[in-house]
mmCIF file of C-alpha atoms in Angstrom:
data_model
loop_
_atom_site.group_PDB
_atom_site.id
_atom_site.type_symbol
_atom_site.label_atom_id
_atom_site.label_comp_id
_atom_site.label_asym_id
_atom_site.label_seq_id
_atom_site.Cartn_x
_atom_site.Cartn_y
_atom_site.Cartn_z
ATOM 1 C CA MET B 28 -62.671 77.920 127.145
ATOM 2 C CA LEU B 29 -60.670 74.899 126.012
ATOM 3 C CA ARG B 30 -63.732 72.663 126.275
ATOM 4 C CA PHE B 31 -65.768 75.209 124.274
ATOM 5 C CA ILE B 32 -63.179 75.402 121.493
ATOM 6 C CA LEU B 33 -63.022 71.630 121.228
ATOM 7 C CA SER B 34 -66.788 71.279 121.129
ATOM 8 C CA LEU B 35 -66.913 73.878 118.368
ATOM 9 C CA PHE B 36 -64.179 72.610 116.075
ATOM 10 C CA HIS B 37 -64.026 68.885 116.810
ATOM 11 C CA THR B 38 -67.482 68.395 118.143
ATOM 12 C CA ARG B 39 -67.632 64.630 118.426
ATOM 13 C CA LEU B 40 -64.522 64.672 120.642
ATOM 14 C CA TYR B 41 -66.629 65.800 123.571
ATOM 15 C CA HIS B 42 -64.302 64.538 126.274
ATOM 16 C CA LEU B 43 -61.001 64.896 124.432
ATOM 17 C CA TYR B 44 -60.213 68.176 126.197
ATOM 18 C CA ARG B 45 -58.600 66.210 129.001
ATOM 19 C CA TRP B 46 -56.258 64.633 126.489
ATOM 20 C CA PHE B 47 -55.134 68.050 125.201
ATOM 21 C CA ALA B 48 -54.985 69.601 128.658
ATOM 22 C CA SER B 49 -52.665 66.921 129.949
ATOM 23 C CA GLY B 50 -51.067 65.666 126.753
ATOM 24 C CA ALA B 51 -47.824 64.667 128.326
ATOM 25 C CA LEU B 52 -49.531 62.610 131.012
ATOM 26 C CA ILE B 53 -51.824 60.853 128.549
ATOM 27 C CA ALA B 54 -48.935 60.103 126.204
ATOM 28 C CA LEU B 55 -47.114 58.607 129.153
ATOM 29 C CA GLY B 56 -50.226 56.636 130.146
ATOM 30 C CA ILE B 57 -50.632 55.248 126.655
ATOM 31 C CA ALA B 58 -46.997 54.294 126.590
ATOM 32 C CA VAL B 59 -47.189 52.535 129.939
ATOM 33 C CA ALA B 60 -50.477 50.796 129.108
ATOM 34 C CA MET B 61 -49.093 49.444 125.833
ATOM 35 C CA VAL B 62 -45.692 48.471 127.185
ATOM 36 C CA THR B 63 -43.423 51.207 125.992
ATOM 37 C CA ASN B 64 -40.000 49.735 126.358
ATOM 38 C CA MET B 65 -38.572 48.238 123.221
ATOM 39 C CA SER B 66 -37.753 44.599 123.677
ATOM 40 C CA ALA B 67 -34.237 43.298 123.245
ATOM 41 C CA ALA B 68 -35.339 41.685 120.009
ATOM 42 C CA ASP B 69 -36.665 45.038 118.728
ATOM 43 C CA GLU B 70 -33.411 46.770 119.598
ATOM 44 C CA ALA B 71 -31.340 44.080 117.957
ATOM 45 C CA ARG B 72 -33.480 44.262 114.829
ATOM 46 C CA ASP B 73 -33.103 48.046 114.673
ATOM 47 C CA LYS B 74 -29.342 47.811 115.019
ATOM 48 C CA ALA B 75 -29.187 45.215 112.286
ATOM 49 C CA MET B 76 -31.245 47.372 109.950
ATOM 50 C CA LYS B 77 -29.044 50.397 110.589
ATOM 51 C CA SER B 78 -25.808 48.467 110.125
ATOM 52 C CA ASN B 79 -27.041 46.926 106.877
ATOM 53 C CA GLY B 80 -28.272 50.259 105.608
ATOM 54 C CA SER B 81 -31.378 48.417 104.430
ATOM 55 C CA ALA B 82 -33.953 51.056 105.323
ATOM 56 C CA HIS B 83 -34.619 54.615 106.351
ATOM 57 C CA THR B 84 -34.953 54.997 110.125
ATOM 58 C CA SER B 85 -37.902 57.145 111.161
ATOM 59 C CA ASP B 86 -37.452 59.570 114.035
ATOM 60 C CA LEU B 87 -40.960 58.800 115.320
ATOM 61 C CA PRO B 88 -41.007 57.698 118.973
ATOM 62 C CA VAL B 89 -42.083 54.262 120.134
ATOM 63 C CA LEU B 90 -45.364 54.522 122.087
ATOM 64 C CA GLY B 91 -45.812 50.829 122.767
ATOM 65 C CA HIS B 92 -46.844 47.637 121.015
ATOM 66 C CA LEU B 93 -49.965 47.170 118.920
ATOM 67 C CA PRO B 94 -52.558 45.368 121.079
ATOM 68 C CA PRO B 95 -54.142 42.214 119.612
ATOM 69 C CA LEU B 96 -57.286 42.951 117.628
ATOM 70 C CA VAL B 97 -59.414 40.500 119.587
ATOM 71 C CA GLY B 98 -62.992 40.786 120.797
ATOM 72 C CA ALA B 99 -64.636 41.995 117.573
ATOM 73 C CA SER B 100 -68.159 40.648 117.166
ATOM 74 C CA ALA B 101 -67.636 40.473 113.387
ATOM 75 C CA TRP B 102 -65.211 41.409 110.627
ATOM 76 C CA LEU B 103 -66.440 43.047 107.434
ATOM 77 C CA ASN B 104 -64.549 43.119 104.122
ATOM 78 C CA SER B 105 -62.144 40.580 105.633
ATOM 79 C CA THR B 106 -61.746 37.422 107.653
ATOM 80 C CA PRO B 107 -60.542 38.058 111.241
ATOM 81 C CA ILE B 108 -57.056 39.587 111.334
ATOM 82 C CA ASP B 109 -54.545 38.621 114.008
ATOM 83 C CA SER B 110 -51.105 39.930 114.941
ATOM 84 C CA ALA B 111 -49.283 37.277 112.924
ATOM 85 C CA GLN B 112 -50.943 38.489 109.721
ATOM 86 C CA LEU B 113 -49.726 42.036 110.398
ATOM 87 C CA SER B 114 -46.087 41.031 110.878
ATOM 88 C CA GLY B 115 -43.887 43.035 108.514
ATOM 89 C CA LYS B 116 -46.738 45.410 107.617
ATOM 90 C CA VAL B 117 -47.203 49.071 108.391
ATOM 91 C CA VAL B 118 -50.641 49.383 110.004
ATOM 92 C CA LEU B 119 -53.120 52.236 110.318
ATOM 93 C CA ILE B 120 -55.884 51.641 112.869
ATOM 94 C CA ASP B 121 -58.819 54.038 112.478
ATOM 95 C CA PHE B 122 -61.317 54.214 115.348
ATOM 96 C CA TRP B 123 -64.605 55.499 113.934
ATOM 97 C CA THR B 124 -68.359 55.212 114.144
ATOM 98 C CA TYR B 125 -70.582 55.686 111.139
ATOM 99 C CA SER B 126 -72.908 58.508 112.254
ATOM 100 C CA CYS B 127 -70.035 60.684 113.527
ATOM 101 C CA ILE B 128 -69.559 63.672 111.207
ATOM 102 C CA ASN B 129 -65.916 64.055 112.254
ATOM 103 C CA CYS B 130 -65.303 60.409 111.307
ATOM 104 C CA ILE B 131 -67.237 60.729 108.048
ATOM 105 C CA ARG B 132 -65.089 63.642 106.901
ATOM 106 C CA THR B 133 -61.877 61.619 107.400
ATOM 107 C CA LEU B 134 -63.054 58.749 105.175
ATOM 108 C CA PRO B 135 -61.988 60.167 101.771
ATOM 109 C CA HIS B 136 -58.423 60.409 103.093
ATOM 110 C CA VAL B 137 -58.410 56.962 104.704
ATOM 111 C CA ARG B 138 -59.778 55.384 101.532
ATOM 112 C CA ALA B 139 -57.128 57.162 99.452
ATOM 113 C CA TRP B 140 -54.269 56.004 101.714
ATOM 114 C CA ALA B 141 -55.531 52.419 101.726
ATOM 115 C CA GLU B 142 -55.606 52.337 97.930
ATOM 116 C CA LYS B 143 -52.362 54.242 97.316
ATOM 117 C CA TYR B 144 -50.116 52.361 99.744
ATOM 118 C CA ARG B 145 -51.668 48.873 99.813
ATOM 119 C CA ALA B 146 -49.126 47.463 97.368
ATOM 120 C CA GLN B 147 -46.276 48.887 99.455
ATOM 121 C CA GLY B 148 -47.348 47.057 102.592
ATOM 122 C CA LEU B 149 -49.817 49.370 104.336
ATOM 123 C CA VAL B 150 -52.747 47.660 106.048
ATOM 124 C CA VAL B 151 -55.658 49.937 106.967
ATOM 125 C CA ILE B 152 -58.111 48.581 109.541
ATOM 126 C CA GLY B 153 -61.204 50.460 110.596
ATOM 127 C CA VAL B 154 -62.359 49.681 114.123
ATOM 128 C CA HIS B 155 -66.046 50.559 114.280
ATOM 129 C CA THR B 156 -66.843 51.303 117.920
ATOM 130 C CA PRO B 157 -70.393 52.666 118.348
ATOM 131 C CA GLU B 158 -71.628 55.666 120.266
ATOM 132 C CA PHE B 159 -75.377 55.121 119.781
ATOM 133 C CA ASP B 160 -77.152 51.773 120.196
ATOM 134 C CA PHE B 161 -78.272 51.648 116.549
ATOM 135 C CA GLU B 162 -74.605 51.713 115.515
ATOM 136 C CA LYS B 163 -74.153 48.288 117.126
ATOM 137 C CA ASP B 164 -76.350 46.730 114.447
ATOM 138 C CA THR B 165 -74.059 44.981 111.941
ATOM 139 C CA SER B 166 -76.611 45.419 109.154
ATOM 140 C CA ASN B 167 -76.504 49.189 109.708
ATOM 141 C CA ILE B 168 -72.694 49.139 109.596
ATOM 142 C CA LYS B 169 -72.792 47.180 106.325
ATOM 143 C CA LYS B 170 -75.071 49.819 104.807
ATOM 144 C CA ALA B 171 -72.658 52.549 105.919
ATOM 145 C CA ILE B 172 -69.673 50.707 104.433
ATOM 146 C CA ALA B 173 -71.501 50.466 101.113
ATOM 147 C CA ARG B 174 -72.610 54.100 101.305
ATOM 148 C CA PHE B 175 -69.055 55.319 101.944
ATOM 149 C CA LYS B 176 -67.440 52.860 99.488
ATOM 150 C CA ILE B 177 -65.091 51.361 102.084
ATOM 151 C CA ASP B 178 -63.184 48.282 100.913
ATOM 152 C CA TYR B 179 -60.577 47.855 103.675
ATOM 153 C CA PRO B 180 -61.186 45.563 106.693
ATOM 154 C CA ILE B 181 -63.603 46.706 109.390
ATOM 155 C CA ALA B 182 -63.590 45.196 112.892
ATOM 156 C CA VAL B 183 -67.066 45.486 114.451
ATOM 157 C CA ASP B 184 -66.174 46.486 118.022
ATOM 158 C CA SER B 185 -69.697 46.805 119.405
ATOM 159 C CA GLU B 186 -68.687 45.814 122.938
ATOM 160 C CA HIS B 187 -65.664 48.183 123.002
ATOM 161 C CA HIS B 188 -63.135 45.366 123.538
ATOM 162 C CA ILE B 189 -60.585 46.731 121.040
ATOM 163 C CA TRP B 190 -61.332 50.316 122.127
ATOM 164 C CA ASN B 191 -60.474 49.376 125.714
ATOM 165 C CA ALA B 192 -57.340 47.475 124.706
ATOM 166 C CA PHE B 193 -56.028 50.665 123.091
ATOM 167 C CA ARG B 194 -57.175 52.842 126.032
ATOM 168 C CA ASN B 195 -58.920 54.913 123.371
ATOM 169 C CA ASN B 196 -61.212 57.779 124.376
ATOM 170 C CA ALA B 197 -62.511 59.584 121.277
ATOM 171 C CA TRP B 198 -63.639 59.422 117.636
ATOM 172 C CA PRO B 199 -61.932 59.600 115.202
ATOM 173 C CA VAL B 200 -58.430 58.513 116.253
ATOM 174 C CA PHE B 201 -55.608 57.120 114.083
ATOM 175 C CA TYR B 202 -52.927 54.789 115.467
ATOM 176 C CA PHE B 203 -49.876 54.109 113.278
ATOM 177 C CA ALA B 204 -47.811 50.960 113.811
ATOM 178 C CA ASP B 205 -44.520 50.046 112.154
ATOM 179 C CA ALA B 206 -43.570 46.752 110.518
ATOM 180 C CA GLN B 207 -42.381 45.461 113.898
ATOM 181 C CA GLY B 208 -45.786 45.932 115.503
ATOM 182 C CA ARG B 209 -44.862 49.024 117.510
ATOM 183 C CA ILE B 210 -47.170 52.043 117.770
ATOM 184 C CA ARG B 211 -45.238 55.053 116.533
ATOM 185 C CA ALA B 212 -47.872 57.807 116.412
ATOM 186 C CA ARG B 213 -51.424 58.698 117.458
ATOM 187 C CA LEU B 214 -53.512 61.447 115.857
ATOM 188 C CA ALA B 215 -56.935 62.437 117.164
ATOM 189 C CA GLY B 216 -59.666 64.367 115.385
ATOM 190 C CA GLU B 217 -60.088 65.736 111.899
ATOM 191 C CA GLY B 218 -57.395 67.458 109.915
ATOM 192 C CA ASN B 219 -53.649 66.837 110.035
ATOM 193 C CA TYR B 220 -54.027 64.739 106.896
ATOM 194 C CA ASP B 221 -50.657 65.741 105.458
ATOM 195 C CA LYS B 222 -49.026 64.836 108.761
ATOM 196 C CA ALA B 223 -50.818 61.484 108.814
ATOM 197 C CA GLU B 224 -49.728 60.598 105.302
ATOM 198 C CA THR B 225 -46.176 61.690 106.013
ATOM 199 C CA ILE B 226 -46.157 59.290 108.988
ATOM 200 C CA ILE B 227 -47.335 56.478 106.705
ATOM 201 C CA GLN B 228 -44.605 57.278 104.187
ATOM 202 C CA SER B 229 -41.951 57.430 106.895
ATOM 203 C CA LEU B 230 -42.908 54.041 108.341
ATOM 204 C CA LEU B 231 -43.072 52.445 104.900
ATOM 205 C CA ALA B 232 -39.627 53.825 104.087
ATOM 206 C CA GLU B 233 -38.363 52.443 107.388
ATOM 207 C CA ALA B 234 -39.758 49.070 106.336
ATOM 208 C CA GLY B 235 -37.714 49.210 103.131
ATOM 209 C CA GLN B 236 -40.260 50.673 100.720
ATOM 210 C CA SER B 237 -38.074 53.195 98.925
ATOM 211 C CA GLY B 238 -40.879 54.567 96.757
ATOM 212 C CA ALA B 239 -43.119 55.565 99.662
ATOM 213 C CA GLY B 240 -42.184 59.258 99.611
ATOM 214 C CA ALA B 241 -44.516 60.202 96.781
ATOM 215 C CA ALA B 242 -46.650 63.340 96.543
ATOM 216 C CA LEU B 243 -49.405 63.623 99.127
ATOM 217 C CA THR B 244 -52.966 62.728 98.203
ATOM 218 C CA THR B 245 -55.720 65.280 97.666
ATOM 219 C CA PRO B 246 -58.932 63.221 97.559
ATOM 220 C CA LYS B 247 -62.162 64.723 96.315
ATOM 221 C CA ALA B 248 -65.030 64.830 98.776
ATOM 222 C CA SER B 249 -68.648 65.938 98.500
ATOM 223 C CA ALA B 250 -71.857 66.047 100.524
ATOM 224 C CA GLU B 251 -71.281 65.243 104.204
ATOM 225 C CA GLN B 252 -67.749 63.968 103.500
ATOM 226 C CA ALA B 253 -66.515 67.417 102.433
ATOM 227 C CA ALA B 254 -64.216 69.330 104.768
ATOM 228 C CA PRO B 255 -65.966 71.752 107.150
ATOM 229 C CA ASP B 256 -66.014 75.518 106.689
ATOM 230 C CA ILE B 257 -64.127 76.221 109.898
ATOM 231 C CA ALA B 258 -63.926 79.975 109.263
ATOM 232 C CA HIS B 259 -67.706 80.330 109.568
ATOM 233 C CA LEU B 260 -68.429 77.590 112.091
ATOM 234 C CA ARG B 261 -70.183 79.052 115.137
ATOM 235 C CA SER B 262 -72.334 76.092 116.190
ATOM 236 C CA GLY B 263 -71.254 72.884 117.902
ATOM 237 C CA GLU B 264 -72.564 69.362 118.336
ATOM 238 C CA THR B 265 -75.816 69.247 120.274
ATOM 239 C CA TYR B 266 -77.408 66.079 121.629
ATOM 240 C CA VAL B 267 -81.173 65.651 121.785
ATOM 241 C CA GLY B 268 -81.370 62.762 124.278
ATOM 242 C CA TYR B 269 -81.428 63.954 127.875
ATOM 243 C CA GLN B 270 -78.235 62.115 128.835
ATOM 244 C CA GLN B 271 -76.150 64.768 127.055
ATOM 245 C CA ALA B 272 -78.724 67.363 125.983
ATOM 246 C CA SER B 273 -77.822 71.039 126.213
ATOM 247 C CA ASN B 274 -79.227 74.426 125.172
ATOM 248 C CA PHE B 275 -82.849 73.241 125.063
ATOM 249 C CA SER B 276 -85.320 76.107 124.906
ATOM 250 C CA SER B 277 -88.716 75.377 126.489
ATOM 251 C CA ASN B 278 -91.089 76.570 129.168
ATOM 252 C CA SER B 279 -91.430 73.030 130.467
ATOM 253 C CA GLY B 280 -87.884 71.664 130.149
ATOM 254 C CA LEU B 281 -87.145 68.139 128.914
ATOM 255 C CA LYS B 282 -89.471 65.515 130.381
ATOM 256 C CA ARG B 283 -87.507 62.297 130.781
ATOM 257 C CA ASP B 284 -88.910 59.073 129.341
ATOM 258 C CA THR B 285 -92.489 60.290 129.197
ATOM 259 C CA ALA B 286 -94.746 61.498 126.389
ATOM 260 C CA HIS B 287 -95.200 65.271 126.533
ATOM 261 C CA ASP B 288 -96.764 67.984 124.374
ATOM 262 C CA TYR B 289 -94.035 70.557 123.723
ATOM 263 C CA LEU B 290 -94.733 74.108 122.583
ATOM 264 C CA MET B 291 -92.260 75.750 120.235
ATOM 265 C CA ILE B 292 -90.196 78.642 121.580
ATOM 266 C CA ALA B 293 -88.134 80.684 119.135
ATOM 267 C CA PRO B 294 -84.565 79.759 120.129
ATOM 268 C CA ARG B 295 -81.570 82.024 120.345
ATOM 269 C CA LEU B 296 -78.278 81.183 118.612
ATOM 270 C CA ASN B 297 -77.270 77.562 119.333
ATOM 271 C CA GLU B 298 -80.506 76.765 121.148
ATOM 272 C CA TRP B 299 -83.169 74.319 120.004
ATOM 273 C CA SER B 300 -86.811 73.631 120.728
ATOM 274 C CA LEU B 301 -89.471 70.955 120.167
ATOM 275 C CA ALA B 302 -93.077 71.168 119.012
ATOM 276 C CA GLY B 303 -95.556 68.301 119.175
ATOM 277 C CA ASN B 304 -95.813 65.161 121.260
ATOM 278 C CA TRP B 305 -92.364 63.694 121.951
ATOM 279 C CA THR B 306 -90.835 61.198 124.359
ATOM 280 C CA VAL B 307 -87.260 62.220 125.168
ATOM 281 C CA GLY B 308 -85.069 59.283 126.142
ATOM 282 C CA ALA B 309 -81.433 59.087 127.171
ATOM 283 C CA GLU B 310 -80.118 58.868 123.582
ATOM 284 C CA ARG B 311 -82.963 60.092 121.414
ATOM 285 C CA ALA B 312 -86.264 61.923 121.219
ATOM 286 C CA ASN B 313 -89.115 59.903 119.635
ATOM 287 C CA LEU B 314 -92.022 61.616 117.921
ATOM 288 C CA ASN B 315 -95.303 60.029 119.068
ATOM 289 C CA ARG B 316 -97.683 61.747 116.663
ATOM 290 C CA ALA B 317 -97.303 63.148 113.148
ATOM 291 C CA ASP B 318 -96.631 66.835 112.525
ATOM 292 C CA GLY B 319 -93.985 67.351 115.204
ATOM 293 C CA SER B 320 -91.035 69.696 114.698
ATOM 294 C CA ILE B 321 -87.533 70.560 115.863
ATOM 295 C CA VAL B 322 -86.145 74.080 115.515
ATOM 296 C CA TYR B 323 -82.481 75.066 115.864
ATOM 297 C CA ARG B 324 -80.905 78.494 115.389
ATOM 298 C CA PHE B 325 -77.408 77.980 114.029
ATOM 299 C CA ASN B 326 -74.468 79.613 112.272
ATOM 300 C CA ALA B 327 -72.570 77.230 109.996
ATOM 301 C CA ARG B 328 -72.366 76.275 106.338
ATOM 302 C CA ASP B 329 -73.733 72.763 106.968
ATOM 303 C CA LEU B 330 -76.349 71.395 109.345
ATOM 304 C CA HIS B 331 -76.650 67.656 109.951
ATOM 305 C CA LEU B 332 -79.049 65.701 112.122
ATOM 306 C CA VAL B 333 -78.699 62.050 113.147
ATOM 307 C CA LEU B 334 -82.118 60.468 112.620
ATOM 308 C CA GLY B 335 -83.664 57.008 112.744
ATOM 309 C CA PRO B 336 -86.871 55.651 111.161
ATOM 310 C CA ARG B 337 -89.839 54.161 112.978
ATOM 311 C CA ALA B 338 -89.288 51.169 115.237
ATOM 312 C CA ASP B 339 -90.857 48.936 112.572
ATOM 313 C CA GLY B 340 -88.415 50.287 109.970
ATOM 314 C CA MET B 341 -91.025 52.228 108.008
ATOM 315 C CA PRO B 342 -89.765 55.509 106.526
ATOM 316 C CA VAL B 343 -90.668 58.934 107.887
ATOM 317 C CA ARG B 344 -91.252 61.907 105.583
ATOM 318 C CA PHE B 345 -90.066 65.394 106.558
ATOM 319 C CA GLN B 346 -89.861 68.985 105.324
ATOM 320 C CA VAL B 347 -87.065 71.472 106.071
ATOM 321 C CA ARG B 348 -87.419 75.240 106.273
ATOM 322 C CA ILE B 349 -84.711 77.888 106.650
ATOM 323 C CA ASP B 350 -85.955 81.155 108.133
ATOM 324 C CA GLY B 351 -89.468 80.000 107.278
ATOM 325 C CA HIS B 352 -88.806 79.252 103.600
ATOM 326 C CA ALA B 353 -87.905 76.268 101.439
ATOM 327 C CA PRO B 354 -84.091 75.949 101.328
ATOM 328 C CA GLY B 355 -83.709 76.284 97.561
ATOM 329 C CA ALA B 356 -80.001 76.283 96.684
ATOM 330 C CA ASP B 357 -79.152 75.887 100.386
ATOM 331 C CA HIS B 358 -80.587 72.373 100.656
ATOM 332 C CA GLY B 359 -78.401 69.537 101.903
ATOM 333 C CA SER B 360 -77.568 66.275 100.173
ATOM 334 C CA ASP B 361 -80.531 64.543 101.886
ATOM 335 C CA THR B 362 -83.155 67.156 100.953
ATOM 336 C CA ASP B 363 -84.348 68.735 97.718
ATOM 337 C CA ALA B 364 -84.809 72.418 96.930
ATOM 338 C CA GLU B 365 -88.319 72.298 98.397
ATOM 339 C CA GLY B 366 -86.913 70.881 101.627
ATOM 340 C CA ASN B 367 -88.451 67.444 101.214
ATOM 341 C CA GLY B 368 -86.719 64.306 102.460
ATOM 342 C CA THR B 369 -87.299 60.881 103.966
ATOM 343 C CA VAL B 370 -85.725 59.072 106.914
ATOM 344 C CA THR B 371 -85.169 55.549 105.629
ATOM 345 C CA GLU B 372 -82.373 54.299 107.889
ATOM 346 C CA ALA B 373 -80.583 55.280 111.090
ATOM 347 C CA ARG B 374 -77.727 57.582 110.092
ATOM 348 C CA LEU B 375 -76.563 61.169 109.777
ATOM 349 C CA TYR B 376 -78.582 63.306 107.344
ATOM 350 C CA GLN B 377 -77.202 66.470 105.756
ATOM 351 C CA LEU B 378 -80.153 68.869 105.753
ATOM 352 C CA VAL B 379 -78.566 72.264 104.999
ATOM 353 C CA ARG B 380 -75.554 73.397 102.991
ATOM 354 C CA GLN B 381 -75.531 77.159 102.552
ATOM 355 C CA SER B 382 -74.430 77.833 98.981
ATOM 356 C CA GLY B 383 -73.679 81.520 99.345
ATOM 357 C CA LYS B 384 -72.563 83.673 102.241
ATOM 358 C CA VAL B 385 -72.779 81.739 105.486
ATOM 359 C CA LYS B 386 -75.168 83.467 107.874
ATOM 360 C CA GLU B 387 -77.064 82.819 111.091
ATOM 361 C CA CYS B 388 -80.336 81.021 110.347
ATOM 362 C CA SER B 389 -83.339 79.417 111.992
ATOM 363 C CA PHE B 390 -83.710 75.813 110.879
ATOM 364 C CA GLU B 391 -86.942 73.838 111.235
ATOM 365 C CA ILE B 392 -87.607 70.217 110.378
ATOM 366 C CA ARG B 393 -91.260 69.087 110.433
ATOM 367 C CA PHE B 394 -92.023 65.372 110.366
ATOM 368 C CA LEU B 395 -95.110 64.367 108.422
ATOM 369 C CA ASP B 396 -95.209 60.896 109.967
ATOM 370 C CA ALA B 397 -94.901 59.673 113.544
ATOM 371 C CA GLY B 398 -92.140 57.466 114.893
ATOM 372 C CA VAL B 399 -88.937 59.263 113.944
ATOM 373 C CA GLY B 400 -86.020 59.270 116.378
ATOM 374 C CA ALA B 401 -83.733 62.334 116.643
ATOM 375 C CA PHE B 402 -80.294 61.931 118.198
ATOM 376 C CA ALA B 403 -77.832 64.789 117.622
ATOM 377 C CA PHE B 404 -77.119 67.905 115.565
ATOM 378 C CA THR B 405 -73.689 68.471 114.038
ATOM 379 C CA PHE B 406 -72.337 71.245 111.831
ATOM 380 C CA GLY B 407 -69.648 71.940 109.291
#
């Protein structure tokens, strides 16, 4: 049941259930892995600060020291950042990947914190650690940064070096470090934004920034960055590639790494089906001939699908139908009222946003051109 709840409400955190189920043990493991004990120098510095009355002392625990940010294949929006440059700064490390809907929905808050507290000494660093192979492409990451209007530093962690140094295990995850380079909090998943900002304010106050306790931010967000409609969310992340595929409805089953003519079967709630000639690989299903379709029966306000264009980069046209009809007012930000859209780059596409009462629907996307790659459904 715990795994089901997590997959429903924080879908990208597909293996985070172990972290919740044994929170105390993981917290201890993180602390041990990052060297939990405060050094003598840290203790002396704390005592000096308290005796001088120079700063507020946060009651946040010490979880260890911030690992060096080494091993990135590139840095975007910044030259490489090392530990010396972070000395005296409060640091927020955000582990994300650009096609992850849970990560995307945190971005308005992260951007707002970076802007609001930059002058007070907060350094926000996004660590982009990919899930899919196409997310390793730096040019794709640059497009995402432009699309999401991110101006803070991004470490391109395509080989998971920084991820491993932090013993991280999910997207998105925030790590908060104080001005002495000690990790003081870790928050995983969406939500808890007020708590996150309060942690930032507390650590800035501890660092001597007396004006840090301002009102909390309420950033505006639209399209796929808008908060999910949790009250009506009945569908969870579903992968198309056979490595993690689930709930596939077919008489033939998924044929691994081979071209196959699939016949559509009307799926039940949270099932999906293919029509046309597809090759299903570990991460993605590739459409071999034009006029292939994917159907999914879902219950959520929003439906997203991670898609990629043809191998040669040429765009792929598609049409969306909801219960057999053009979506009209229920179209997503990447489709029009007639359901028309185009896959131009590898990313998440918002295909449905129900504008009225959220109800169970049958979604179909038909591709007018061959060569598209389909990776994963997510909902909101």
